[in-house]
Structure formats: structure tokens, C-alpha cells
């Protein structure tokens, strides 16, 4: 086996459109160890990749523009992760690209809301950034306007160190402008309130729509099938995106000067 050079990986990630890069050990993610072992027994390193959003897009009043930017950003992270995983495998190590939000456990109590890897925690552990009042990862170059994913591997790659810098300005704009009233600062998030807004057309909406459709009379079913929600759900199934809120990312001042 050849040695996996971290600078080679960093350069490759940059060329693939992921300028946010870091490495942490699997042991720094104790809550995820069990899931990581299921994906790749013996994994030792987690490579974190971050792709920036267009701040203009996620700040747009046209939600579909912001959604498209999210779809594109996630797809580019997946592409970069897969390419890097294959590169590491070419050096006779094992490596798996793990998408930003899957595999997910749909059983209670997670109900699909928790991915196999906490990428924000991995990013903080690798020294990429720090947490903001919103609970989001803040990066020096892009603030919270990034999406994360990456690779797990059994290659022993030198990990980064948590930064001692607090990148948050503590302006509280994310708290004040959250349309769901879900943020209270200090990283505290009322996930129920947040989910009602950000996942407006997600699983909850689909389950409620299906239940109403099955239990409704003929007139109710006709109304549902021609409703705006039916169109929203169809579009979400086709695009693979169901995010409807980007306020905490778009209003944050951190990283604006470099994006």
C-alpha cells in the first residue's frame, strides 16, 4: 500500500469544487462509530468535503432557485466524494463515499432525521470551522452557506485539530429572522418547529397527504389531487429536494466577504 498524502486529497477536492476540506479520526465521532462500522468495518479516517452554496441563490425570494442550488451542491459533493474514494482504493485501501444525508435510519426514534455520520461534528473535529448560534457549521471562507459530505476509509490519514477560533459574530440575526421561531441561540434548535417549515413538502406532508387521500370521500380526494400540495410533492419526488427554508444560512454575515 502507498501512503495517502493529505495534500494530494486536498488538492483533488479543490479541483472537484470542494474547497472546504478536513480529516478527522473515526474515534472523534463516538456517536457514529456503530453506523460507520456497518458501512466500512475497520474505518479509521473520515474525510470531510464541503461545497459552497451560491449566497445569491439561497437568498433569493424564489424558493425553487434556492432548491436547485441545493440539489446541485449536493450532487457535486457526491461526485467529488466518489472520485476521491476511488482514488484511495487505487492505493489499495478501502474507502466509501458517504452522501450528505444518507444512509438514514427510518425507524423510531430517528424517523429518517439522522444520517449515518454527523458531518457538522466531523467538520468541527477536523478543524474546518466552529458552531454558530444557529447550530450550523460556520466556515471561515463561506460562513454557514455550505453543504457537507465525504469519505470514510481504513487508511490512517493525519487528522486535523479543532480550531480555537469562534467564527460566529453572535449578531443573533439567525435567531431573530428564523421564520419558524425555532432558534434560541447557543446552537439550540426546536427541531419540530424547524421541520414544519424547512420540510414543508417533505415526509410529514407526504404522509399527511396520503392519509387524507385514503380516508377522504370522493370530493375530498378530487380536491387533494388538484391541490398545490400535490404539485409540490410531485416536484419534490422528481427533483429529490424538499428544503423550503434557507434563512439561517442566507442572513449570516460570516464569510460574505470571500464569497
mmCIF file of C-alpha atoms in Angstrom:
data_model
loop_
_atom_site.group_PDB
_atom_site.id
_atom_site.type_symbol
_atom_site.label_atom_id
_atom_site.label_comp_id
_atom_site.label_asym_id
_atom_site.label_seq_id
_atom_site.Cartn_x
_atom_site.Cartn_y
_atom_site.Cartn_z
ATOM 1 C CA UNK A 1 0.000 0.000 0.000
ATOM 2 C CA UNK A 2 1.136 3.517 -0.745
ATOM 3 C CA UNK A 3 0.761 6.335 1.743
ATOM 4 C CA UNK A 4 -2.268 8.572 1.242
ATOM 5 C CA UNK A 5 -0.942 12.106 1.068
ATOM 6 C CA UNK A 6 -3.359 14.549 2.662
ATOM 7 C CA UNK A 7 -2.233 17.408 0.417
ATOM 8 C CA UNK A 8 -2.997 15.312 -2.659
ATOM 9 C CA UNK A 9 -6.502 14.765 -1.308
ATOM 10 C CA UNK A 10 -6.929 18.443 -0.500
ATOM 11 C CA UNK A 11 -5.807 19.455 -3.994
ATOM 12 C CA UNK A 12 -8.120 16.896 -5.576
ATOM 13 C CA UNK A 13 -11.068 18.125 -3.519
ATOM 14 C CA UNK A 14 -10.376 21.709 -4.589
ATOM 15 C CA UNK A 15 -10.233 20.723 -8.252
ATOM 16 C CA UNK A 16 -13.526 18.897 -7.827
ATOM 17 C CA UNK A 17 -15.203 22.019 -6.464
ATOM 18 C CA UNK A 18 -14.974 21.318 -2.741
ATOM 19 C CA UNK A 19 -12.647 23.950 -1.256
ATOM 20 C CA UNK A 20 -13.798 23.117 2.273
ATOM 21 C CA UNK A 21 -11.722 20.119 3.338
ATOM 22 C CA UNK A 22 -10.693 18.374 6.530
ATOM 23 C CA UNK A 23 -9.913 14.992 8.090
ATOM 24 C CA UNK A 24 -10.819 13.576 11.465
ATOM 25 C CA UNK A 25 -10.444 10.132 13.003
ATOM 26 C CA UNK A 26 -13.483 7.906 13.370
ATOM 27 C CA UNK A 27 -12.805 7.841 17.118
ATOM 28 C CA UNK A 28 -13.653 11.555 17.278
ATOM 29 C CA UNK A 29 -17.248 10.673 16.315
ATOM 30 C CA UNK A 30 -18.245 8.247 19.090
ATOM 31 C CA UNK A 31 -21.978 8.644 18.398
ATOM 32 C CA UNK A 32 -21.438 7.474 14.815
ATOM 33 C CA UNK A 33 -18.983 4.624 15.376
ATOM 34 C CA UNK A 34 -21.626 1.889 15.157
ATOM 35 C CA UNK A 35 -23.004 3.173 11.855
ATOM 36 C CA UNK A 36 -19.516 3.755 10.443
ATOM 37 C CA UNK A 37 -18.566 0.160 11.282
ATOM 38 C CA UNK A 38 -21.640 -1.078 9.419
ATOM 39 C CA UNK A 39 -20.594 0.847 6.323
ATOM 40 C CA UNK A 40 -16.888 0.042 6.457
ATOM 41 C CA UNK A 41 -15.587 -2.215 9.230
ATOM 42 C CA UNK A 42 -12.191 -1.056 10.401
ATOM 43 C CA UNK A 43 -12.594 2.505 9.091
ATOM 44 C CA UNK A 44 -10.081 4.841 10.684
ATOM 45 C CA UNK A 45 -10.433 8.206 8.963
ATOM 46 C CA UNK A 46 -13.261 10.478 7.899
ATOM 47 C CA UNK A 47 -12.582 12.885 5.032
ATOM 48 C CA UNK A 48 -14.940 15.869 5.131
ATOM 49 C CA UNK A 49 -15.755 17.717 1.911
ATOM 50 C CA UNK A 50 -17.687 20.974 1.709
ATOM 51 C CA UNK A 51 -19.201 22.616 -1.344
ATOM 52 C CA UNK A 52 -20.319 26.260 -1.025
ATOM 53 C CA UNK A 53 -23.772 27.460 -1.943
ATOM 54 C CA UNK A 54 -24.374 30.484 -4.118
ATOM 55 C CA UNK A 55 -25.300 33.029 -1.435
ATOM 56 C CA UNK A 56 -27.321 34.881 -4.071
ATOM 57 C CA UNK A 57 -29.331 31.743 -4.833
ATOM 58 C CA UNK A 58 -30.187 30.765 -1.267
ATOM 59 C CA UNK A 59 -31.039 34.386 -0.518
ATOM 60 C CA UNK A 60 -33.447 34.563 -3.451
ATOM 61 C CA UNK A 61 -37.160 35.068 -2.844
ATOM 62 C CA UNK A 62 -37.769 32.346 -5.435
ATOM 63 C CA UNK A 63 -37.639 29.162 -3.367
ATOM 64 C CA UNK A 64 -37.134 26.959 -6.420
ATOM 65 C CA UNK A 65 -33.892 28.772 -7.247
ATOM 66 C CA UNK A 66 -32.614 28.044 -3.739
ATOM 67 C CA UNK A 67 -33.767 24.447 -4.022
ATOM 68 C CA UNK A 68 -31.977 23.991 -7.340
ATOM 69 C CA UNK A 69 -28.775 25.350 -5.825
ATOM 70 C CA UNK A 70 -29.127 22.819 -3.013
ATOM 71 C CA UNK A 71 -29.665 19.928 -5.413
ATOM 72 C CA UNK A 72 -26.653 20.957 -7.472
ATOM 73 C CA UNK A 73 -24.449 21.451 -4.410
ATOM 74 C CA UNK A 74 -25.287 18.029 -3.003
ATOM 75 C CA UNK A 75 -24.725 16.352 -6.370
ATOM 76 C CA UNK A 76 -21.286 17.927 -6.724
ATOM 77 C CA UNK A 77 -20.296 16.757 -3.238
ATOM 78 C CA UNK A 78 -21.396 13.239 -4.162
ATOM 79 C CA UNK A 79 -19.336 13.369 -7.363
ATOM 80 C CA UNK A 80 -16.249 14.607 -5.528
ATOM 81 C CA UNK A 81 -16.646 12.050 -2.733
ATOM 82 C CA UNK A 82 -16.956 9.163 -5.166
ATOM 83 C CA UNK A 83 -13.909 10.271 -7.151
ATOM 84 C CA UNK A 84 -11.775 10.573 -4.018
ATOM 85 C CA UNK A 85 -12.976 7.194 -2.719
ATOM 86 C CA UNK A 86 -11.908 5.546 -5.979
ATOM 87 C CA UNK A 87 -8.541 7.295 -5.807
ATOM 88 C CA UNK A 88 -7.929 5.937 -2.297
ATOM 89 C CA UNK A 89 -8.996 2.463 -3.424
ATOM 90 C CA UNK A 90 -6.439 2.673 -6.233
ATOM 91 C CA UNK A 91 -3.829 2.865 -3.468
ATOM 92 C CA UNK A 92 -5.084 -0.496 -2.113
ATOM 93 C CA UNK A 93 -7.047 0.907 0.835
ATOM 94 C CA UNK A 94 -10.764 0.580 1.311
ATOM 95 C CA UNK A 95 -12.888 3.709 1.025
ATOM 96 C CA UNK A 96 -16.591 4.515 0.781
ATOM 97 C CA UNK A 97 -18.216 7.743 -0.337
ATOM 98 C CA UNK A 98 -20.967 8.600 2.145
ATOM 99 C CA UNK A 99 -23.577 11.119 0.946
ATOM 100 C CA UNK A 100 -24.512 14.142 2.968
ATOM 101 C CA UNK A 101 -27.704 12.786 4.495
ATOM 102 C CA UNK A 102 -27.846 9.032 3.858
ATOM 103 C CA UNK A 103 -27.809 6.200 4.856
ATOM 104 C CA UNK A 104 -30.603 7.189 7.227
ATOM 105 C CA UNK A 105 -32.481 5.175 9.792
ATOM 106 C CA UNK A 106 -36.243 5.494 9.239
ATOM 107 C CA UNK A 107 -37.129 3.598 12.417
ATOM 108 C CA UNK A 108 -38.056 5.385 15.661
ATOM 109 C CA UNK A 109 -36.791 7.482 17.329
ATOM 110 C CA UNK A 110 -34.776 8.827 14.387
ATOM 111 C CA UNK A 111 -37.505 8.697 11.731
ATOM 112 C CA UNK A 112 -35.030 9.487 8.994
ATOM 113 C CA UNK A 113 -33.835 12.714 10.578
ATOM 114 C CA UNK A 114 -30.357 11.466 11.476
ATOM 115 C CA UNK A 115 -27.718 10.428 8.953
ATOM 116 C CA UNK A 116 -25.043 7.800 9.461
ATOM 117 C CA UNK A 117 -22.387 10.475 10.004
ATOM 118 C CA UNK A 118 -22.754 13.809 11.751
ATOM 119 C CA UNK A 119 -20.900 15.800 9.116
ATOM 120 C CA UNK A 120 -21.064 19.056 11.066
ATOM 121 C CA UNK A 121 -19.397 17.417 14.051
ATOM 122 C CA UNK A 122 -16.827 15.798 11.743
ATOM 123 C CA UNK A 123 -16.087 19.195 10.222
ATOM 124 C CA UNK A 124 -15.603 20.792 13.640
ATOM 125 C CA UNK A 125 -13.440 17.872 14.798
ATOM 126 C CA UNK A 126 -11.262 18.234 11.694
ATOM 127 C CA UNK A 127 -10.712 21.962 12.282
ATOM 128 C CA UNK A 128 -12.786 23.227 9.360
ATOM 129 C CA UNK A 129 -14.830 25.633 11.453
ATOM 130 C CA UNK A 130 -16.913 26.229 14.568
ATOM 131 C CA UNK A 131 -20.578 26.211 15.515
ATOM 132 C CA UNK A 132 -22.770 29.295 15.259
ATOM 133 C CA UNK A 133 -25.701 30.456 17.380
ATOM 134 C CA UNK A 134 -27.900 28.613 14.868
ATOM 135 C CA UNK A 135 -26.144 25.311 15.499
ATOM 136 C CA UNK A 136 -24.859 25.332 11.933
ATOM 137 C CA UNK A 137 -21.226 24.858 10.997
ATOM 138 C CA UNK A 138 -19.502 28.155 10.230
ATOM 139 C CA UNK A 139 -16.540 28.141 7.867
ATOM 140 C CA UNK A 140 -14.070 30.967 7.510
ATOM 141 C CA UNK A 141 -14.456 31.322 3.768
ATOM 142 C CA UNK A 142 -18.175 30.655 3.322
ATOM 143 C CA UNK A 143 -19.886 31.004 6.679
ATOM 144 C CA UNK A 144 -22.780 28.529 7.017
ATOM 145 C CA UNK A 145 -23.517 28.512 3.280
ATOM 146 C CA UNK A 146 -22.002 25.084 2.639
ATOM 147 C CA UNK A 147 -23.189 21.508 2.302
ATOM 148 C CA UNK A 148 -21.103 18.625 3.570
ATOM 149 C CA UNK A 149 -20.364 15.027 2.686
ATOM 150 C CA UNK A 150 -17.280 12.910 2.315
ATOM 151 C CA UNK A 151 -15.460 9.614 2.536
ATOM 152 C CA UNK A 152 -14.626 7.048 5.202
ATOM 153 C CA UNK A 153 -11.562 4.906 4.770
ATOM 154 C CA UNK A 154 -9.344 2.440 6.575
ATOM 155 C CA UNK A 155 -6.319 4.493 5.534
ATOM 156 C CA UNK A 156 -4.683 6.185 8.503
ATOM 157 C CA UNK A 157 -4.709 9.862 7.451
ATOM 158 C CA UNK A 158 -3.368 12.511 9.870
ATOM 159 C CA UNK A 159 -6.406 14.268 11.379
ATOM 160 C CA UNK A 160 -6.807 17.995 11.818
ATOM 161 C CA UNK A 161 -7.354 19.720 15.155
ATOM 162 C CA UNK A 162 -10.371 21.594 16.404
ATOM 163 C CA UNK A 163 -9.977 25.301 15.839
ATOM 164 C CA UNK A 164 -9.877 27.560 18.874
ATOM 165 C CA UNK A 165 -11.394 30.398 16.834
ATOM 166 C CA UNK A 166 -15.035 31.282 17.335
ATOM 167 C CA UNK A 167 -16.156 32.305 13.851
ATOM 168 C CA UNK A 168 -19.633 33.362 14.988
ATOM 169 C CA UNK A 169 -20.163 37.135 15.360
ATOM 170 C CA UNK A 170 -23.059 36.481 17.777
ATOM 171 C CA UNK A 171 -25.135 39.088 15.964
ATOM 172 C CA UNK A 172 -28.197 36.850 16.541
ATOM 173 C CA UNK A 173 -29.624 37.570 13.082
ATOM 174 C CA UNK A 174 -30.236 33.862 12.533
ATOM 175 C CA UNK A 175 -32.301 33.749 15.732
ATOM 176 C CA UNK A 176 -34.193 36.966 15.040
ATOM 177 C CA UNK A 177 -35.063 36.149 11.425
ATOM 178 C CA UNK A 178 -35.914 32.455 11.743
ATOM 179 C CA UNK A 179 -39.468 32.278 10.321
ATOM 180 C CA UNK A 180 -40.233 29.205 12.416
ATOM 181 C CA UNK A 181 -39.064 30.702 15.705
ATOM 182 C CA UNK A 182 -37.037 27.523 16.087
ATOM 183 C CA UNK A 183 -33.721 29.081 17.129
ATOM 184 C CA UNK A 184 -32.951 30.385 20.595
ATOM 185 C CA UNK A 185 -29.175 30.784 20.350
ATOM 186 C CA UNK A 186 -26.328 28.726 21.686
ATOM 187 C CA UNK A 187 -26.952 26.147 18.975
ATOM 188 C CA UNK A 188 -30.351 25.232 20.407
ATOM 189 C CA UNK A 189 -32.909 24.261 17.765
ATOM 190 C CA UNK A 190 -36.542 23.314 18.200
ATOM 191 C CA UNK A 191 -36.458 20.587 15.555
ATOM 192 C CA UNK A 192 -40.223 20.262 15.406
ATOM 193 C CA UNK A 193 -40.711 23.943 14.579
ATOM 194 C CA UNK A 194 -37.787 23.941 12.181
ATOM 195 C CA UNK A 195 -39.043 20.805 10.442
ATOM 196 C CA UNK A 196 -42.530 22.211 9.954
ATOM 197 C CA UNK A 197 -41.036 24.980 7.796
ATOM 198 C CA UNK A 198 -37.928 23.550 6.177
ATOM 199 C CA UNK A 199 -39.631 20.228 5.350
ATOM 200 C CA UNK A 200 -42.955 21.780 4.373
ATOM 201 C CA UNK A 201 -43.186 19.411 1.393
ATOM 202 C CA UNK A 202 -41.240 16.529 2.896
ATOM 203 C CA UNK A 203 -42.110 13.212 4.551
ATOM 204 C CA UNK A 204 -44.603 14.642 7.037
ATOM 205 C CA UNK A 205 -46.507 16.374 4.238
ATOM 206 C CA UNK A 206 -46.471 13.226 2.099
ATOM 207 C CA UNK A 207 -47.743 11.051 4.980
ATOM 208 C CA UNK A 208 -50.483 13.556 5.840
ATOM 209 C CA UNK A 209 -51.465 13.887 2.174
ATOM 210 C CA UNK A 210 -51.638 10.108 1.713
ATOM 211 C CA UNK A 211 -53.663 9.653 4.895
ATOM 212 C CA UNK A 212 -56.166 12.339 3.881
ATOM 213 C CA UNK A 213 -56.400 10.840 0.399
ATOM 214 C CA UNK A 214 -57.172 7.347 1.698
ATOM 215 C CA UNK A 215 -59.653 8.477 4.327
ATOM 216 C CA UNK A 216 -61.417 11.220 2.365
ATOM 217 C CA UNK A 217 -64.614 10.979 0.371
ATOM 218 C CA UNK A 218 -64.673 11.363 -3.414
ATOM 219 C CA UNK A 219 -64.917 15.147 -3.294
ATOM 220 C CA UNK A 220 -62.066 15.436 -0.797
ATOM 221 C CA UNK A 221 -59.838 13.161 -2.902
ATOM 222 C CA UNK A 222 -60.546 15.232 -6.008
ATOM 223 C CA UNK A 223 -59.665 18.422 -4.135
ATOM 224 C CA UNK A 224 -56.432 16.912 -2.818
ATOM 225 C CA UNK A 225 -55.319 15.633 -6.223
ATOM 226 C CA UNK A 226 -55.670 19.109 -7.739
ATOM 227 C CA UNK A 227 -54.199 20.946 -4.747
ATOM 228 C CA UNK A 228 -50.959 22.909 -4.613
ATOM 229 C CA UNK A 229 -49.556 20.342 -2.195
ATOM 230 C CA UNK A 230 -49.985 17.553 -4.747
ATOM 231 C CA UNK A 231 -47.916 19.590 -7.194
ATOM 232 C CA UNK A 232 -45.298 20.357 -4.551
ATOM 233 C CA UNK A 233 -44.949 16.692 -3.619
ATOM 234 C CA UNK A 234 -44.662 15.641 -7.251
ATOM 235 C CA UNK A 235 -41.949 18.202 -7.892
ATOM 236 C CA UNK A 236 -40.069 17.104 -4.789
ATOM 237 C CA UNK A 237 -40.210 13.458 -5.862
ATOM 238 C CA UNK A 238 -38.866 14.404 -9.291
ATOM 239 C CA UNK A 239 -36.064 16.691 -8.110
ATOM 240 C CA UNK A 240 -35.142 14.907 -4.896
ATOM 241 C CA UNK A 241 -35.277 18.139 -2.938
ATOM 242 C CA UNK A 242 -37.725 19.269 -0.293
ATOM 243 C CA UNK A 243 -35.949 22.105 1.552
ATOM 244 C CA UNK A 244 -38.077 25.208 1.882
ATOM 245 C CA UNK A 245 -36.103 27.475 4.201
ATOM 246 C CA UNK A 246 -32.599 28.931 3.971
ATOM 247 C CA UNK A 247 -32.829 31.933 6.304
ATOM 248 C CA UNK A 248 -30.218 30.873 8.860
ATOM 249 C CA UNK A 249 -27.720 30.282 6.059
ATOM 250 C CA UNK A 250 -28.549 33.323 3.956
ATOM 251 C CA UNK A 251 -28.688 36.027 6.654
ATOM 252 C CA UNK A 252 -25.443 35.095 8.410
ATOM 253 C CA UNK A 253 -22.695 37.692 7.816
ATOM 254 C CA UNK A 254 -19.824 35.225 8.309
ATOM 255 C CA UNK A 255 -17.890 34.511 5.143
ATOM 256 C CA UNK A 256 -19.655 37.054 2.955
ATOM 257 C CA UNK A 257 -16.522 38.979 2.071
ATOM 258 C CA UNK A 258 -14.996 35.881 0.467
ATOM 259 C CA UNK A 259 -17.988 34.634 -1.490
#
